[in-house]
Structure formats: structure tokens, C-alpha cells
Amino acid sequence: MPKRATIQDVARAAGVSVTTVSRYLNGRYESMSENTREKIAAVIAELGYRPNALAKGLKAQRTETVGAIVVNMSYPFCVGFLRAFSRTLSAAGYHLMVAESEGDAKRERQLIESFVANRVEAIALQTSGANNDYLEDLAREMPVVLVDRAFALRNAYAIGTNNRDASREIAWQLFDLGYDCVVYLTEDERGIPTRTDRLEGYLDACRVALREPVVMRVRRGDPASFREALARVDACARKERTAVYTANGLVLMECYRPLRALGHKVPDAMGIATFDQPDWADLVDPPLTCVRQPVEEMGEAAGRIITARLRGEAVAAEVLVVPSTVVMRGSTGRG
Amino acid sequence: MPKRATIQDVARAAGVSVTTVSRYLNGRYESMSENTREKIAAVIAELGYRPNALAKGLKAQRTETVGAIVVNMSYPFCVGFLRAFSRTLSAAGYHLMVAESEGDAKRERQLIESFVANRVEAIALQTSGANNDYLEDLAREMPVVLVDRAFALRNAYAIGTNNRDASREIAWQLFDLGYDCVVYLTEDERGIPTRTDRLEGYLDACRVALREPVVMRVRRGDPASFREALARVDACARKERTAVYTANGLVLMECYRPLRALGHKVPDAMGIATFDQPDWADLVDPPLTCVRQPVEEMGEAAGRIITARLRGEAVAAEVLVVPSTVVMRGSTGRG
DNA sequence: CTGTTAGCGCTTTCAC
DNA sequence: GTGAAAGCGCTAACAG
């Protein structure tokens, strides 16, 4: 591995001082003869010189890099968010460092610290909530944006959706469509506000509709937990018109097939609905009724807030709620 | 924004020299009294000190960061690859910087250069092929891994799958299953070896089966191009048993619905198959026959090669082919 | 066991 | 127009 040319090498080869080269690099051509400029340009091209961003960052105290921590880069929410976030930042000249917390609070903490050590200029994360104190401190030093799990922290920004309202809305519509029993499938919601809110929304709807809530907790990757939930759905569907409503797209993906295999006619005997709009929502037949989360908008908003702040603009800390929309489709007999 | 404590601050507050603090930071406790150690630990905790990775990297000429450039982070291939890659690197203590080229060669070049400027220690990318000369040079200075589009460059690694063989295999099976006409839908393959290979595989199969190839080129995002292709499929299907075979999952996703809307019975009158295994492959009815690309294995392999190289191990440049497998399912009447 | 010091590659006064 | 030199925060000889 040959070592890379430095500004020194360029200066030497061009017969000028590093100062002049530095000026050239930063586009301050006014203070430089046409001649030197061309000379430097030539040398740079010849040596394939690339300025060392580390040295520059060390001096300037700026890395032009921001960090993002998500639970799992392959989750649809994360994919959509990261992409929009990345595009926005990229357009503003920032680099993106990404990492996965796997939902583990300790790991999340380590990742944040190592991002800080790398002097990212801002952080966006889908936090577990366990590091909120630390994040609150951190938010005094750099822009911190909480995404999805929108905890309200001093000095930090939060971007989420109206989980409870949207969940209530879709659950209510299910009752309204004549499903007598709506079974709600969720992962353990402890400590995760999005899950709590969606559950609450469902419970709200049950209250208003004067129905008994049926909440089944499942664990993704644990078929037994799903079997139990499906058994419950089946039992209901044998007695009355039943709808299954899942707390997110991944849960539905994991049980969609067995759900259909129960044999109840969709949407008449059994309705299906989910929070999230999976990319396969209208490929299945009938297409899925779902809650569309504005994932891209969230990513863009996060990017906008961060770039604005890094540009030096004052942006008041706030909890931004980007509303979700209920999309009624054939899986619940309308749309 | 208060400015962060430096090693100097810690040294001063602990009443020792920066050297000692540096030693502490690097875990060389043997050369240090219990006392100093505790003192330093205390000061660090109190000041919330985090070493500056830039300064460290500048000195050590190591950033513990690697870069990845994909066409689009939301493409299933990229998602799967990035995730596996990220996990492998993360386990080895490396950070990941990601960027999207959007398939644009100029942008790709800029991204590579800016990664180089940031002194990433290695790069993995899904290249357009237009920067191969530059990449070949670069590969002399740092590990470069070409993913998906597996061009064979001197000193660089390439990881791909057996696109042609797998494509031939699935196309052949379609003929074998009794589909008289197999329509191949692809995006313009110019310069993109994966696409060329898959097309060649299809053509191979046609040759062997003594059938006339029917290749339709579509442009994602351009409904008109799809309408044309669908019309062709429809025309065939009215005459004989026809199968549609798409060059990747995104193409199929974009035409699956209208395809089904043609009304030909699947799989009897019309078979459906695709390269790639979309996550919805077995949610639709009948489940999809497809070619499963070992995306995760590719990501892991890329990560393994890079970590080995960065550990100083010699790894010969090579083109690694991780084989895909044909998965026969109901959409072609078997499985 | 601990400290002094010379850089790593770059930017930025301040001088000429 | 141009350059000398200090210093960003850290590591690693070398010296005690």
C-alpha cells in the first residue's frame, strides 16, 4: 500500500508553500497567480492527491458527517427513513454513518458514544428510550433527533406519527365495517411508545364501540406465540365476523400465510388490517387495508432539521408529528 | 455548544501527563499505579470525556471506518447486503459509512473520492462499471470489493452470483414444465453484467429448448413500457401456455398486479417466475417461483474479506461466486 | 511508573 | 501573491 500524497508533497512538487496549496484547495484563487494555480492543479492531478478529511476535520472541528442509529436496517421503517435521511443530508454535503442497535440499550449507548468519538456533527436515532438522560445531555452539544419513538427530551427533536389516533381510526373503521370481533396482534409493547400508543388506540376504539378488546401478544421468530394468536382468531371467526389487526407490517408478514390458511373467507368472514404499509400491500388478493406511515417525510424532516441547525440556524426543539393515513382496501371489504 | 474536553484537560485535572492518560485510554494499565488509574477514570467520568477519533485516526492513520456505496439503499439486494455487511464489520469494530450512487457513474466517482478523503480503510460497492480504472488503482491502496456487479479487476475482490447459470436453469425449468412461451422482462441491460448474464441465461435456455426468445424491455417508473410488455404477454397467453419471467424482483413487483389482472389462470394458463426472492414471494397466491440470491452471504463474505485484509492477512484478489438457487413454487405449478 | 516531545495533515493568522 | 509557523487532539519514541 503506497501511502497517499499530502499537502506537503503537493507543495514541494509545485514549488510553492503548503499555505498556497491550502488556499487553492479552498478555492481562494484571488490570492494566487494564474500560474501557480495551474501548476498546483497539475500536480494534484498527477499525484492523485486527495486532502485528508481527518486532518481538516481536526483543525476545523467539523467532520461533515452525521450518524444514524436504527434498530435494524432491514426493517421497512428503517429502510425508508434512512433513504430519505441520507438523500437529504447528501444533498447538503454530509456523509452518513449508520449502525444498528438491535434494540439493545447498552449497544445503543456504545454506538452513540462511538459516534461522538468520531465527532459526527449530529445524530438521528430510533432509541430504546433507555438512554434518554444521556441523549438529553448530548442534545446540548449537537443536534439530536429522535425518530419513530418520539420521546420528548429537552433540547432534542423528535419526529413520530400519530400512532394512537391512526390506530384508533383504523380499529374503529373495522368495527364500523361490521366486524364484531377485532383481534389485535402486537409485540410486547413495554417501554416502546409506538407500540403502546397503537395498542391504546385500539383500546380506545373498543371502548367507543363497546366491544371487548382481544389483544394477543406475539414474538417475531417464535412460531408458538403466533399459533396461539391464530387459534384465538380462528375461534372468534367461527362464531362471528372477525378482523385481524396487526401492530406492524412485520408481524402481519409473519402470520399472513397461516392466517389465510385458516380458510375463512376474506374479507367477508375475516378482515385483515395492519399498521404500516408493506410493499406487498396491494400484491396480495384482496389488497390490504393498512395505516400508511409517512416514513419518507420523517426522514426528510430529520435531515432538514439537522442541516438547518448545522447551518447555524436556530431551530426550536419540538416533537414533530407527521400524520399517518388509513388506507382502506379489499382485505376489509372496502376500497 | 460547550466544547468537548480534550486529553489535555483530563491530564491537567488528574494531575498527570497526557502520555499517562493516553496509556490509560489504550488499556496499558501495567505501566501505571492503581492510584493514577483510578484518578484518571474518575476525571474522565466527571468530564464526560470522549477521545477524539479524528486526532487518533490522523496520528494512527486508521479510522476504523469502511465505506459502502450502493445504487439505492431501499433495493432489496442492497438492504440485505448492507445489513450483513454492517453486522460483520460492526463485530470487528468497524464503522460503516453508506451512500447511494443512484446508478450514476459521476456521482459514484465523487462518492468514492470523498470516502477516500475521509480515509475509509476499505470500500465495498455496487459499481456501474464506469470507474473501473480508478477502482483498479484504488485497489492497490486499500481493499476494494465489487459486489453484485462482479467485474474482475486487478487487486480488487468481486462477489457475485452465478447469474447466467441460475437464469438458464429457471428458464429451462419453465420450458420443462410445459410453458410453450416464456416472456422475459428485463430493464435495459447495457453495461450491467448481472442483467446481461441473466438475459444470456434465458437465451441459452431458449436455444436448448428450441424456442423463440421473447425479450421485453421495460423501464421501472414508466407504465407505458410495462403496458407494452403486458400486451405481449397477453397475446402469447391467448395462444399457448405462457410464462412470465422477470429479471428482478422490482420489475415483477411493478407489474404483478396488472399481470394478474389479465385474467389468465395462474399457473395453468400463465406461469410467473422471477430472479430474486422478494419478501412477499410466498404471501401471494400461488407463491412465487424464483431465484434466491444469497444476499446475506455476499454481505458477510465482503465483510470477512475486508476485516481479514485490515487485520493484515493476505487475501488473494478473486471473483467469488456465491451460487443462487432456484425455488420452485406454485406460481409455475410446482413446489 | 511517569513525563517530554515530535509529529500525523491541514488551516490560519501574521509577515513580507 | 506568497510563506513561516503555531496548533487542532492524540500517540509513541525516548528519557528518566
XYZ file of C-alpha atoms (C1' of nucleotides) in Angstrom, chain B residues 6-7 19 22 49 51-52 55 59, chain D residues 8-16:
18
model
C -9.506 17.009 25.450
C -6.873 14.677 26.694
C 1.016 10.379 27.982
C -3.146 8.139 26.617
C -14.534 12.935 28.152
C -11.341 10.692 22.890
C -11.366 12.411 19.542
C -6.990 13.049 16.137
C -1.977 10.022 14.088
C -6.153 21.119 16.240
C -6.074 16.269 19.927
C -3.774 12.381 20.046
C 0.185 8.636 20.004
C 4.682 6.872 20.559
C 9.571 7.034 20.926
C 12.792 8.183 24.196
C 14.321 9.511 28.614
C 14.283 9.250 33.194
